[in-house]
Short mmCIF file of C-alpha atoms and ligand atoms in Angstrom, two decimals:
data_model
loop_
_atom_site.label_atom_id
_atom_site.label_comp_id
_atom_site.label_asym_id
_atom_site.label_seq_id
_atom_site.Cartn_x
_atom_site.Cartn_y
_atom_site.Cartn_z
CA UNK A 1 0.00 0.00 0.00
CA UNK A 2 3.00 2.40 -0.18
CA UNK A 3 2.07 3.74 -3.47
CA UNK A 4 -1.14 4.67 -1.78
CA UNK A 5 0.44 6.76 0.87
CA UNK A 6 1.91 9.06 -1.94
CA UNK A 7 -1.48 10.31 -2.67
CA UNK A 8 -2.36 11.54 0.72
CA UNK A 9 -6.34 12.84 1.22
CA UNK A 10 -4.59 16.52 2.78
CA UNK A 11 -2.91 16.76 -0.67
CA UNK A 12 -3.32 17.96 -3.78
CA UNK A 13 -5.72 15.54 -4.60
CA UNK A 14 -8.36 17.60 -4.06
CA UNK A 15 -10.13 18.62 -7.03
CA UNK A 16 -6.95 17.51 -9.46
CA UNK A 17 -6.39 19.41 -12.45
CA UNK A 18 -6.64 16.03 -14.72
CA UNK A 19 -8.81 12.96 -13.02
CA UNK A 20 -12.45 14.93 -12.09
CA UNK A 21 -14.47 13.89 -8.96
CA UNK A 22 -14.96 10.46 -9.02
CA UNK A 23 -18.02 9.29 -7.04
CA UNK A 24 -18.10 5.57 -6.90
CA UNK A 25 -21.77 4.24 -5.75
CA UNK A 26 -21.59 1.03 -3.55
CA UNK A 27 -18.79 0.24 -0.85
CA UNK A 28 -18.76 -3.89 -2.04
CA UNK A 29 -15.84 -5.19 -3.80
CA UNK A 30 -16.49 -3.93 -7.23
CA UNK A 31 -16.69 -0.25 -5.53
CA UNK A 32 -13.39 -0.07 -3.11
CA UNK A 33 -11.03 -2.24 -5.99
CA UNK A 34 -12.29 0.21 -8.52
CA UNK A 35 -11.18 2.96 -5.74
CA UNK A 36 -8.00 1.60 -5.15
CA UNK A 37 -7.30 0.57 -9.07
CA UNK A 38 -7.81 4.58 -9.84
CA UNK A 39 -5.47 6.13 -6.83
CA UNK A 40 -3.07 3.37 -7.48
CA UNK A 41 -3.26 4.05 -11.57
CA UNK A 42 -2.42 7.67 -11.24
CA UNK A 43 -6.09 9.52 -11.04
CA UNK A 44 -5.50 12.69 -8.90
CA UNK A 45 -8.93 13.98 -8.42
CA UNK A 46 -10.98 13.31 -5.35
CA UNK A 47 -12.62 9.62 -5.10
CA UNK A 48 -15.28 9.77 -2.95
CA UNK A 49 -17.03 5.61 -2.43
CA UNK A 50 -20.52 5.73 -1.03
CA UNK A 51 -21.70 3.01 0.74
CA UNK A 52 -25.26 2.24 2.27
CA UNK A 53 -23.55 -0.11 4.94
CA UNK A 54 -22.73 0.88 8.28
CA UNK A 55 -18.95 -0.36 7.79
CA UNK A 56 -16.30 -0.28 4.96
CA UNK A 57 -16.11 -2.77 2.69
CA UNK A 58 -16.07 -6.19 3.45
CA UNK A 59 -15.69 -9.23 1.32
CA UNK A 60 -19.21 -11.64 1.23
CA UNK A 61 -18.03 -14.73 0.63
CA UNK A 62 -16.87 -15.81 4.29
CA UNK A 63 -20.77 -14.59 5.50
CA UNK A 64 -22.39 -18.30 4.16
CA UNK A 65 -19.12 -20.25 5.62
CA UNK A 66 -16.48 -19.29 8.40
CA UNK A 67 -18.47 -16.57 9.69
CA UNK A 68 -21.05 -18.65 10.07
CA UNK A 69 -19.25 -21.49 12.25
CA UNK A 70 -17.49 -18.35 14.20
CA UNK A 71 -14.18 -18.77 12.09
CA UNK A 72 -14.54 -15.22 11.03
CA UNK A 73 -15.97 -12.30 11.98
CA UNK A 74 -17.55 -11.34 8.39
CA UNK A 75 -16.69 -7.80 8.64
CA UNK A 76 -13.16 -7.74 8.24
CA UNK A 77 -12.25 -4.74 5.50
CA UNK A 78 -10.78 -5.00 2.58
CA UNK A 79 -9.07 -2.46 2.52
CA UNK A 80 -8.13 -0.93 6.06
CA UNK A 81 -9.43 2.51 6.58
CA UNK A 82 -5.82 3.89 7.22
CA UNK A 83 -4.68 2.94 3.83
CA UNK A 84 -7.84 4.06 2.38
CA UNK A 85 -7.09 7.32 3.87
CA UNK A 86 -3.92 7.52 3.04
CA UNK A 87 -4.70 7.17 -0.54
CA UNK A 88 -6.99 9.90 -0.47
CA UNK A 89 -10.25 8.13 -0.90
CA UNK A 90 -13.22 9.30 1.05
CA UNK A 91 -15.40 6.67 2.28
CA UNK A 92 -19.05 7.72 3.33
CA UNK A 93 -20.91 4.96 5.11
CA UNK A 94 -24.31 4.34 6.43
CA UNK A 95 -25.22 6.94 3.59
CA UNK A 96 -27.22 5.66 0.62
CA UNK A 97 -27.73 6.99 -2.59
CA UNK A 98 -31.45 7.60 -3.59
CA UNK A 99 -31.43 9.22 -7.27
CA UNK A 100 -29.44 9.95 -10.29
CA UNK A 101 -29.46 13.15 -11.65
CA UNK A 102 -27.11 12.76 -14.61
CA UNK A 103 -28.17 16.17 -16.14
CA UNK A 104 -27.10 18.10 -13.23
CA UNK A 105 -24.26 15.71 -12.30
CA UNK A 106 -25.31 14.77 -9.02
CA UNK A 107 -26.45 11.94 -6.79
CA UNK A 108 -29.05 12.29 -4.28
CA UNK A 109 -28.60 10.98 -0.69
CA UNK A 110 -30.86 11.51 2.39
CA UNK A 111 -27.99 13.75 3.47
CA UNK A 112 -27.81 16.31 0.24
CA UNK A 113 -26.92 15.90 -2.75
CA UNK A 114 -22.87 14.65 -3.92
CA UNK A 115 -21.97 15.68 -7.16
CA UNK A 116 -19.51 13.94 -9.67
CA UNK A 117 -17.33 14.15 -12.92
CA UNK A 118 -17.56 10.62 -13.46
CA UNK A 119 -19.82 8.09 -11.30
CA UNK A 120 -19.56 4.69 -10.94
CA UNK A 121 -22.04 2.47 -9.94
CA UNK A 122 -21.48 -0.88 -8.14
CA UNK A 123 -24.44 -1.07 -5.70
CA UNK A 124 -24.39 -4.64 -6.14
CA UNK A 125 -27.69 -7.14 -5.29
CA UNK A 126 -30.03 -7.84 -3.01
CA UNK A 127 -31.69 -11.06 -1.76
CA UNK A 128 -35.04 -11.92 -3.63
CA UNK A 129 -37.86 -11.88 -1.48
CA UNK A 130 -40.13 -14.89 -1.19
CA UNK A 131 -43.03 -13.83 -3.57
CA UNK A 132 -46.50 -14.65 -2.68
CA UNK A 133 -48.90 -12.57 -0.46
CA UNK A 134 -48.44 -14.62 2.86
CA UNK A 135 -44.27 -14.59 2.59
CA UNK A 136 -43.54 -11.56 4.95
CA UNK A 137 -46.99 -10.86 6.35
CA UNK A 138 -46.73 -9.44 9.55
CA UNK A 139 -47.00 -12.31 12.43
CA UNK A 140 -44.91 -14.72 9.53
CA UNK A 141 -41.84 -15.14 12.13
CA UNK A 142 -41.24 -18.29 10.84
CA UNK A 143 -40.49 -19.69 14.01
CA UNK A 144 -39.10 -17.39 16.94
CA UNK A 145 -35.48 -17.56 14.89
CA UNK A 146 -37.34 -15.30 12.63
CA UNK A 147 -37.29 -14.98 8.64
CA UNK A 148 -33.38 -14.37 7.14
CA UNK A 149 -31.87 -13.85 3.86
CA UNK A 150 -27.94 -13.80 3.47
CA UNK A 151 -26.20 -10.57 2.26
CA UNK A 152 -24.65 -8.42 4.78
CA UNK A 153 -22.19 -8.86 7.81
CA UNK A 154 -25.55 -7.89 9.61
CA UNK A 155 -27.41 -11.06 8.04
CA UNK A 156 -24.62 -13.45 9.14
CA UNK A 157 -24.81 -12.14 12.53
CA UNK A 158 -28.07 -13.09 12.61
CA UNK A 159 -28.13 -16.36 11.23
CA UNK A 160 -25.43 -17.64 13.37
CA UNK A 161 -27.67 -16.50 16.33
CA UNK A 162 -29.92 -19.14 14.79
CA UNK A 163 -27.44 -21.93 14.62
CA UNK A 164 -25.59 -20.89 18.09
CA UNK A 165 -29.27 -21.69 19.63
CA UNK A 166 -29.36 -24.96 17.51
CA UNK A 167 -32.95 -24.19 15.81
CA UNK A 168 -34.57 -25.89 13.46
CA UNK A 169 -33.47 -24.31 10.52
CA UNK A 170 -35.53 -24.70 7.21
CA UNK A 171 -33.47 -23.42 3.89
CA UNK A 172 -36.05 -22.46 0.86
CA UNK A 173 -34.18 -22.58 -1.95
CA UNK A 174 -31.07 -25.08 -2.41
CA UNK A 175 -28.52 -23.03 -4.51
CA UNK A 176 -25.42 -22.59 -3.60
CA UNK A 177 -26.30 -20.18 -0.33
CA UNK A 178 -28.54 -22.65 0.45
CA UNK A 179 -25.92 -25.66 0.48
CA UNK A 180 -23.49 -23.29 1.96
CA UNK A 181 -25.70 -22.54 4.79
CA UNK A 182 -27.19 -26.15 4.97
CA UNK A 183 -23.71 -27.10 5.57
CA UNK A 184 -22.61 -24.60 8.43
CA UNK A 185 -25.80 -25.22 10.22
CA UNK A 186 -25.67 -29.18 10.16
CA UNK A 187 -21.39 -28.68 11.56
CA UNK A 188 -23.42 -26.81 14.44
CA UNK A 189 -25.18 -29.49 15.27
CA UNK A 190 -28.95 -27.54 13.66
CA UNK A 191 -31.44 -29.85 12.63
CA UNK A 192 -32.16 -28.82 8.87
CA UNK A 193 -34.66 -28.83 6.03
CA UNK A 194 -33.97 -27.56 2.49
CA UNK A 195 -37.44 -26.93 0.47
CA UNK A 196 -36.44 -26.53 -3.07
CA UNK A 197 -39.05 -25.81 -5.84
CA UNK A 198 -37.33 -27.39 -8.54
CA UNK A 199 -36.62 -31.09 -9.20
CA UNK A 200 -33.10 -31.20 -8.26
CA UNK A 201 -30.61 -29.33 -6.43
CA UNK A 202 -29.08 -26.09 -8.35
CA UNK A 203 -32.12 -26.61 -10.49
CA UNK A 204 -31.79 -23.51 -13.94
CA UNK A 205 -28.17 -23.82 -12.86
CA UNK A 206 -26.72 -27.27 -13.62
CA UNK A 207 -28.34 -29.90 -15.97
CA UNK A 208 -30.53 -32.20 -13.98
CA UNK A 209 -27.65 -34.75 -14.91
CA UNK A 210 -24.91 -33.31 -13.16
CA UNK A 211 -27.13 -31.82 -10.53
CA UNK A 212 -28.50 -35.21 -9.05
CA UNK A 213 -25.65 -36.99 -7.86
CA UNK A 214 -25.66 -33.35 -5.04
CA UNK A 215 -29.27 -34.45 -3.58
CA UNK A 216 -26.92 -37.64 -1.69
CA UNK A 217 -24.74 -34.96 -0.29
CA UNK A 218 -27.48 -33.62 1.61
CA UNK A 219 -28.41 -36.94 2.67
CA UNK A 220 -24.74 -37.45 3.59
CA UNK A 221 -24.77 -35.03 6.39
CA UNK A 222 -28.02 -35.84 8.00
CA UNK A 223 -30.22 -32.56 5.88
CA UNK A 224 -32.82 -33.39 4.56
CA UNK A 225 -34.11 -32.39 1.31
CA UNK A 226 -37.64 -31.91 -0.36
CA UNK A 227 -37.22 -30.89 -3.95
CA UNK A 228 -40.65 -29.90 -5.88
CA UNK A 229 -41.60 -28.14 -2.62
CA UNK A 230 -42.84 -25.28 -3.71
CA UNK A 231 -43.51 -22.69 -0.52
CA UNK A 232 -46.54 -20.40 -0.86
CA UNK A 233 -46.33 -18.92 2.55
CA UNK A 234 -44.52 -18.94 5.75
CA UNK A 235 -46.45 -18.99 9.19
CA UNK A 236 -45.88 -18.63 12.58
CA UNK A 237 -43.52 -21.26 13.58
CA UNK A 238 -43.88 -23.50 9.99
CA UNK A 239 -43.23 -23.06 6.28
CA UNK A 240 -46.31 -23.47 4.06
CA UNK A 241 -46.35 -25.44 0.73
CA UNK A 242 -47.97 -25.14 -2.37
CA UNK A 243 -49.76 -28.38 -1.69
CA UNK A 244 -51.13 -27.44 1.69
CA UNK A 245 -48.54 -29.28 3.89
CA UNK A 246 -46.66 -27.62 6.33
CA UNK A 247 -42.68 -28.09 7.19
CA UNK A 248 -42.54 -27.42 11.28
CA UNK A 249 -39.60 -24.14 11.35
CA UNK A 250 -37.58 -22.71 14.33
CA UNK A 251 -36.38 -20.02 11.74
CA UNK A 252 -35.95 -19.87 7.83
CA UNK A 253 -33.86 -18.63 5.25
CA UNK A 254 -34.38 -17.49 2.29
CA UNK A 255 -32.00 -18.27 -0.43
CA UNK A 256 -33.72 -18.21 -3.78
CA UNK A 257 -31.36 -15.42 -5.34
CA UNK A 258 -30.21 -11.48 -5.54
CA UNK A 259 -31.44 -9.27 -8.11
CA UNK A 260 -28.93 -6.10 -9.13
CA UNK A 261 -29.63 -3.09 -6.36
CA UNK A 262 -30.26 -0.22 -8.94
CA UNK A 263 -33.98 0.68 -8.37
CA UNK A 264 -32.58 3.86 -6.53
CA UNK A 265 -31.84 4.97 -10.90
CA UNK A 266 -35.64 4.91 -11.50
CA UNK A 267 -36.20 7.83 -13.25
CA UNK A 268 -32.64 8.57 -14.37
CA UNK A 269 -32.88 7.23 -18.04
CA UNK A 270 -29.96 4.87 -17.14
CA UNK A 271 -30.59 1.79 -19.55
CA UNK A 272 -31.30 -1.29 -16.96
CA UNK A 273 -31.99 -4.65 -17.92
CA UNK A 274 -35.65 -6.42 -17.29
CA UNK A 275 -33.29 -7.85 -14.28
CA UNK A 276 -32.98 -4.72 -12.98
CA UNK A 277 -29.22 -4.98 -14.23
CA UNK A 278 -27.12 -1.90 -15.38
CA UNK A 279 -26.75 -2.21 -19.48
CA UNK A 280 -23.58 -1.54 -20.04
CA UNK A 281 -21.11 -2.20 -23.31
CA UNK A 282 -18.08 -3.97 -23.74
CA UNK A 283 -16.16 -1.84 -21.60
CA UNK A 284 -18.70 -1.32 -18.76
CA UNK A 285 -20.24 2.04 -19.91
CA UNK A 286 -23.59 2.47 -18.79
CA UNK A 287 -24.95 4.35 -21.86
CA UNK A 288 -24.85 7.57 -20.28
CA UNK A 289 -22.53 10.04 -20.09
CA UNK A 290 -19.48 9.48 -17.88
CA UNK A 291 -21.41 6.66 -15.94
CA UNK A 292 -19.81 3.40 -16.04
CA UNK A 293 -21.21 -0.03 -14.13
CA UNK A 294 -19.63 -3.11 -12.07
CA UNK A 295 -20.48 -6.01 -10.60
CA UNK A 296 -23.59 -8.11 -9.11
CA UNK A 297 -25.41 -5.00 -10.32
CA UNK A 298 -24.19 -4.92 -14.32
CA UNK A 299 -24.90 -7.13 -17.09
CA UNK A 300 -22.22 -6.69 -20.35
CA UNK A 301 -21.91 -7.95 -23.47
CA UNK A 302 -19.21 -10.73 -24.55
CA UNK A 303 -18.34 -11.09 -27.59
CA UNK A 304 -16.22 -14.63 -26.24
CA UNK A 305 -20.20 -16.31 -25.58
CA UNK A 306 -22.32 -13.99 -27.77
CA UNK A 307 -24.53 -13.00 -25.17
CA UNK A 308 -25.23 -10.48 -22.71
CA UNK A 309 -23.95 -12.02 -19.36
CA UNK A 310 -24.99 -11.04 -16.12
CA UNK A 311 -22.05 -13.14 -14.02
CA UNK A 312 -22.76 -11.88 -10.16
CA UNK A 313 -19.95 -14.04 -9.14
CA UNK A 314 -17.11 -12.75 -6.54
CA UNK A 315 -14.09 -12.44 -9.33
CA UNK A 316 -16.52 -10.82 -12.37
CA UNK A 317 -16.50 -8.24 -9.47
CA UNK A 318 -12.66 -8.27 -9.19
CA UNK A 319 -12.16 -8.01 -12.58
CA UNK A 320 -14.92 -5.28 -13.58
CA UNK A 321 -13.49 -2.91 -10.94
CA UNK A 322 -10.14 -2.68 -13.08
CA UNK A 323 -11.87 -2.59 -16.36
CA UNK A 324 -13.91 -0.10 -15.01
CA UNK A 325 -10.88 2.02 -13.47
CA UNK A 326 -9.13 1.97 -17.06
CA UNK A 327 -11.99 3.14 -18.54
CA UNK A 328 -12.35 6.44 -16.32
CA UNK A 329 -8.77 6.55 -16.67
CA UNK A 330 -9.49 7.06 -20.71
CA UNK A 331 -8.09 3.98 -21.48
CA UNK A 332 -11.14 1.64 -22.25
CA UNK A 333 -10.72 -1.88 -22.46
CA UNK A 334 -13.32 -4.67 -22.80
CA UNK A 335 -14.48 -6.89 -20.12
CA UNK A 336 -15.31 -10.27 -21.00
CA UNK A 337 -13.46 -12.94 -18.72
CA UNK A 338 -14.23 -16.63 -18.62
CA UNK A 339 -16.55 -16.74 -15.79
CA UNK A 340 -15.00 -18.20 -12.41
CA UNK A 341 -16.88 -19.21 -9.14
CA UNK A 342 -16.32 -21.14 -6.18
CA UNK A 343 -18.65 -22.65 -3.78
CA UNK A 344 -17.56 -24.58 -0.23
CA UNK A 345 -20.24 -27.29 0.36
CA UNK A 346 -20.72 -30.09 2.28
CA UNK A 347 -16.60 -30.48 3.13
CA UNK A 348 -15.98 -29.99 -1.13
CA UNK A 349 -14.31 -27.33 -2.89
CA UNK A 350 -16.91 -26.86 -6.23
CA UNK A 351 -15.16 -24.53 -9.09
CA UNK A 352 -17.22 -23.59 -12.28
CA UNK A 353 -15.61 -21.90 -15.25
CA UNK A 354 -17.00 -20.63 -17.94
CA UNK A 355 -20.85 -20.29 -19.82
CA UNK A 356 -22.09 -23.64 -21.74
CA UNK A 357 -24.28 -23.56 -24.95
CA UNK A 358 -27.56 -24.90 -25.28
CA UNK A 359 -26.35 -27.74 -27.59
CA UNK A 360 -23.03 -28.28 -25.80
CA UNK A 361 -22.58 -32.02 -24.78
CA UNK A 362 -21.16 -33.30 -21.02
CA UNK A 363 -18.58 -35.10 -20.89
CA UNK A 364 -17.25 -36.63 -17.72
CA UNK A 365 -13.86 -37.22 -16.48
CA UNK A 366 -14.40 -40.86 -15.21
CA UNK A 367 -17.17 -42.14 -13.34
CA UNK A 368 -20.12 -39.64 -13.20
CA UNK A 369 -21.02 -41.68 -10.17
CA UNK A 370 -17.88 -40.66 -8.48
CA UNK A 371 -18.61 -37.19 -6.04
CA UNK A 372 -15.29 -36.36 -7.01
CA UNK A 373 -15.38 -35.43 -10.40
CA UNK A 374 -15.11 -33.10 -13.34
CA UNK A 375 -17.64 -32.16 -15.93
CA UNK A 376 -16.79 -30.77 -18.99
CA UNK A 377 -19.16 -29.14 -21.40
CA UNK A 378 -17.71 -29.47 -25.11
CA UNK A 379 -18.89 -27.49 -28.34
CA UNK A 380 -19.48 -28.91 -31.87
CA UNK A 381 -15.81 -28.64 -32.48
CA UNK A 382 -14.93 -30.22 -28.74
CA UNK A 383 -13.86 -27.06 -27.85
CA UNK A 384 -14.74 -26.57 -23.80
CA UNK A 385 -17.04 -24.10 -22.92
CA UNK A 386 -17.24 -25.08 -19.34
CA UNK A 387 -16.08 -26.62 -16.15
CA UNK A 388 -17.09 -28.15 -13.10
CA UNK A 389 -14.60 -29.68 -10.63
CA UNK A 390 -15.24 -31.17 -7.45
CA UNK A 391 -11.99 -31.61 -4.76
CA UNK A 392 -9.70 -31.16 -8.62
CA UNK A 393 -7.98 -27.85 -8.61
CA UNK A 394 -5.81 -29.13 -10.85
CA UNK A 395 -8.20 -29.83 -13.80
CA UNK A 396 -9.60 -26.67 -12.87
CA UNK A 397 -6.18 -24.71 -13.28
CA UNK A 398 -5.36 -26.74 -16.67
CA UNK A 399 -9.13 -25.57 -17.81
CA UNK A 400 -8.24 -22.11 -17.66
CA UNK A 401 -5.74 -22.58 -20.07
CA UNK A 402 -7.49 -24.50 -22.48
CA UNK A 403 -10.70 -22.84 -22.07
CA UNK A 404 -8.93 -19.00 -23.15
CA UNK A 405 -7.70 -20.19 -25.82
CA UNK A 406 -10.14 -21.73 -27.26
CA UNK A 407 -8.43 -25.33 -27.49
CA UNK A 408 -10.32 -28.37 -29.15
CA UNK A 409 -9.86 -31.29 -27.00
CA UNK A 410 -9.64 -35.34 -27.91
CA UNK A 411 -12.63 -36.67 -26.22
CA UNK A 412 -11.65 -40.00 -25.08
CA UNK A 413 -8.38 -38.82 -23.31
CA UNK A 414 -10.49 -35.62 -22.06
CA UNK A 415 -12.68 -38.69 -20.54
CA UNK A 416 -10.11 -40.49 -18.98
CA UNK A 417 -8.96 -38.86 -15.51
CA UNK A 418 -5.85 -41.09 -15.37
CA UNK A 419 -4.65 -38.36 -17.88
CA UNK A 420 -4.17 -34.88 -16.74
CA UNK A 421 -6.22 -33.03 -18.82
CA UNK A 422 -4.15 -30.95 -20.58
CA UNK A 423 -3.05 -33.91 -22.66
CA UNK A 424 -6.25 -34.17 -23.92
CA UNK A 425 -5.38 -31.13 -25.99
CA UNK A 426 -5.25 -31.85 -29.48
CA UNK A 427 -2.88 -30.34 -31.82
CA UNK A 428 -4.55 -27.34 -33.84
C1 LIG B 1 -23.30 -14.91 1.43
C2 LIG B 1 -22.57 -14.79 0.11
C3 LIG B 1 -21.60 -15.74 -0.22
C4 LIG B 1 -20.92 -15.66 -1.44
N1 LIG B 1 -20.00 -16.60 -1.75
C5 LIG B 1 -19.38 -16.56 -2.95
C6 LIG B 1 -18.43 -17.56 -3.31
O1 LIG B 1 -18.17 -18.50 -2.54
N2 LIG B 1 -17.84 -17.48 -4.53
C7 LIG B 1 -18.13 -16.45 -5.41
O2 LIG B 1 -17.57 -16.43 -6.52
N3 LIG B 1 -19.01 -15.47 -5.09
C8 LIG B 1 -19.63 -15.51 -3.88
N4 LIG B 1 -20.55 -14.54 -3.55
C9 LIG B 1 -20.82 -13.46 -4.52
C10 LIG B 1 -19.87 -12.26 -4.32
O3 LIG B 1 -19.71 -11.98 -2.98
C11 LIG B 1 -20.43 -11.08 -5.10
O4 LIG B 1 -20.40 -11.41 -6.47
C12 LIG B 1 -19.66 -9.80 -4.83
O5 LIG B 1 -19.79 -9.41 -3.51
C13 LIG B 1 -20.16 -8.69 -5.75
O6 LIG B 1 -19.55 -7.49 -5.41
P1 LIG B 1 -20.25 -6.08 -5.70
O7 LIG B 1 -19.29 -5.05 -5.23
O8 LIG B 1 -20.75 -6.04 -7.08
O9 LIG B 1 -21.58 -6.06 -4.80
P2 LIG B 1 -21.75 -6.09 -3.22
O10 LIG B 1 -20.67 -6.88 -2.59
O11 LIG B 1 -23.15 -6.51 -2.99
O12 LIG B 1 -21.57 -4.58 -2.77
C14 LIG B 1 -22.53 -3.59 -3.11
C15 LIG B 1 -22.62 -2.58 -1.99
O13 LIG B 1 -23.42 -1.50 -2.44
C16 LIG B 1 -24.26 -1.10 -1.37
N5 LIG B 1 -25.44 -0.41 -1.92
C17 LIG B 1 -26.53 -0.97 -2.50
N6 LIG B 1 -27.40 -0.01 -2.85
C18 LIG B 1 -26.85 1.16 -2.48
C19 LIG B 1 -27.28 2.52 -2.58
N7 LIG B 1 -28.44 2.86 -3.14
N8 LIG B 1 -26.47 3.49 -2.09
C20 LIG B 1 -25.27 3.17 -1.52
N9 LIG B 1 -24.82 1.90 -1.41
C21 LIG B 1 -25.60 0.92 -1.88
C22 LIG B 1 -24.61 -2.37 -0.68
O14 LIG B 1 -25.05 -2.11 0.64
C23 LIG B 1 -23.28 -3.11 -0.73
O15 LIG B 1 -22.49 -2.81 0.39
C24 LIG B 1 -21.23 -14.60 -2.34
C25 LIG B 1 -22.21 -13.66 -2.01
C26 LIG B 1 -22.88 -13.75 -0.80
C27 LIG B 1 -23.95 -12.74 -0.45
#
């Protein structure tokens, strides 16, 4: 953080003759990287990051693991407020932004107006509420552990109330919060029930193929899981479903997705998606002036899967904030990585790369059967589109490779896991 230091916020730094006021919109990791990316690339006008938290910010993915078993607090920053002082950047918590002017320059907060050169938004997602008229009724406490989704140091907190008092936790929704979750309350010793609407776990994620070999790994550590459960309500101390039975709940979460946080631009003319996501080009622009989007909250274009992608994954975030910064910078470059996640579930280490096509076929690397295991998703020309390893970092890492560039693979040594799978490559 040295190079920070040089850029101290007593300095000349305010009102630069060269960068403009930055105002970045949403203290997540998109916002604060994008922060840091501009003082560290040489911008010299103020950076101001608002963020509607009470706290700076804080990286999500420990809040549905360690923070969960008490391994971490959840609200460690990311970047410690000394160094973000020392770098000049002005962090405004608790403080939320409420319109966009982009006429006059300015976004609205309960506490005045803050105006900008260039804004940047990165307000991230929220949780998507149960829908239905009896979800979130007043009374609905879902038990007296109450009703919780999973976004915010705040939430954790919460939830880890619930499995400190070793409730009877019922999960709607088994994605991969819901695993996650499923899997820090069972280590707590929680009884638990995951309701899931669809057929199969990570059902409109993975192929019910790949998918159903997961429903044992629930079984595996004693949580139990109804799929085609559809919930229509939640009631005093029980979850209702669509068929009229009733699941008995000391409290619930809710972990059926996030949808991008940008209704506070309604009005604006900023272009957002029927998601609610921030339209923005190639290299993150949000079709208005001097506005550029990041993260959870941004859907762009790549040109590498010929559709617009929405990723909402933890490293799209990383990635967008340094696009992002070298496009306020002047220096536009286009965003389209290979898609990376990781999910920690039931004691495995799951990595996805990548976006499959509709007509892409699976191939596994040995026995499908086997909970260890890699799926790859091939094109027409056996090119991979996509990964998913289970416990195999290394097939993972080798992936990467092949994946970027575009590689065609030989399908029968691709199949065999004896092989690493980089010598499945076949010579162009
Ligand atoms: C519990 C959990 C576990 C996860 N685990 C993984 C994982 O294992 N692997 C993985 O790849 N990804 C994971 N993710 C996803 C990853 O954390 C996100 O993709 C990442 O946080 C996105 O960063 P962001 O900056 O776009 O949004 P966020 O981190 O959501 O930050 C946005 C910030 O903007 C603030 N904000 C919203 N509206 C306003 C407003 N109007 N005014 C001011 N501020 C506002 C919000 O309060 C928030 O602080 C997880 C997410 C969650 C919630």
């Amino acid at each position: 953080m040295s190079e920070q230091r040089d850029h101290g916020v007593d300095g000349e730094h305010r009102g630069g003759p060269s960068g403009g006021r930055v105002l970045i919109v949403g203290g997540g990791l998109a916002g604060v990287r994008t922060a840091v990316e501009l003082r560290e690339r040489g911008h010299d006008g103020p950076i101001t990051l608002l963020g509607a938290e009470p706290r700076l910010p804080y990286d999500r993915p420990p809040l549905s693991k360690a923070a969960l078993l008490g391994e971490a607090d959840g609200d460690e920053p990311l970047v410690p407020a000394a160094d973000l002082a020392a770098a000049g950047i002005t962090v405004l918590t608790g403080r939320r932004a409420e319109g966009l002017r982009p006429a006059d320059r300015e976004v609205d907060t309960g506490a005045g107006p803050l105006p900008w050169d260039r804004l940047v938004i990165a307000t991230g997602a929220d949780p998507v509420p149960l829908p239905g008229p009896a979800a979130g009724a007043p009374g609905d406490t879902g038990g007296d552990g109450g009703v919780h989704t999973l976004r915010t140091a705040e939430d954790a907190r919460a939830l880890r109330a619930v499995l400190d008092a070793r409730r009877h936790l019922v999960i709607i929704g088994a994605g991969w919060i819901g695993a996650e979750v499923a899997t820090a309350a069972r280590r707590t010793g929680c009884p638990v029930t995951v309701l899931e609407a669809g057929p199969q776990p990570l059902a409109g994620t993975l192929p019910a193929e790949v998918a159903a070999p997961m429903r044992a790994w629930y079984a595996e550590i004693g949580a139990e899981l109804r799929t085609d459960a559809r919930v229509s309500g939640i009631g005093t101390d029980a979850v209702v479903l669509a068929d009229g039975t009733t699941v008995a709940a000391g409290a619930v979460l809710v972990g059926i997705g996030a949808r991008a946080a940008t209704a506070w631009t309604a009005g604006s003319g900023l272009p957002l998606g029927s998601d609610g996501t921030v339209t923005v080009d190639h290299a993150l622009r949000a079709g208005l002036p001097d506005i550029w989007a990041a993260g959870d909250c941004a859907a762009h274009p790549s040109a590498r899967y010929g559709r617009r992608m929405a990723v909402q994954h933890w490293d799209d975030a990383l990635r967008a904030a340094a696009t992002v910064a070298s496009g306020v910078l002047g220096e536009p470059v286009a965003h389209d990585p290979v898609p990376y996640f990781w999910s920690e579930q039931f004691g495995r280490m799951l990595q996805w790369l990548g976006a499959p096509g509709p007509d892409d076929r699976i191939l596994y690397r040995g026995d499908p059967a086997d909970p260890t295991r890699t799926v790859v998703w091939l094109d027409a020309r056996n090119v991979p589109t996509a990964v998913l390893t289970v416990d195999r970092p290394r097939d993972l890492a080798q992936a990467r490779r092949i994946i970027e560039r575009r590689t065609p693979l030989d399908p029968d040594r691709a199949a065999d896991p004896e092989l690493p799978l980089k010598a499945a490559v076949r010579a162009p």
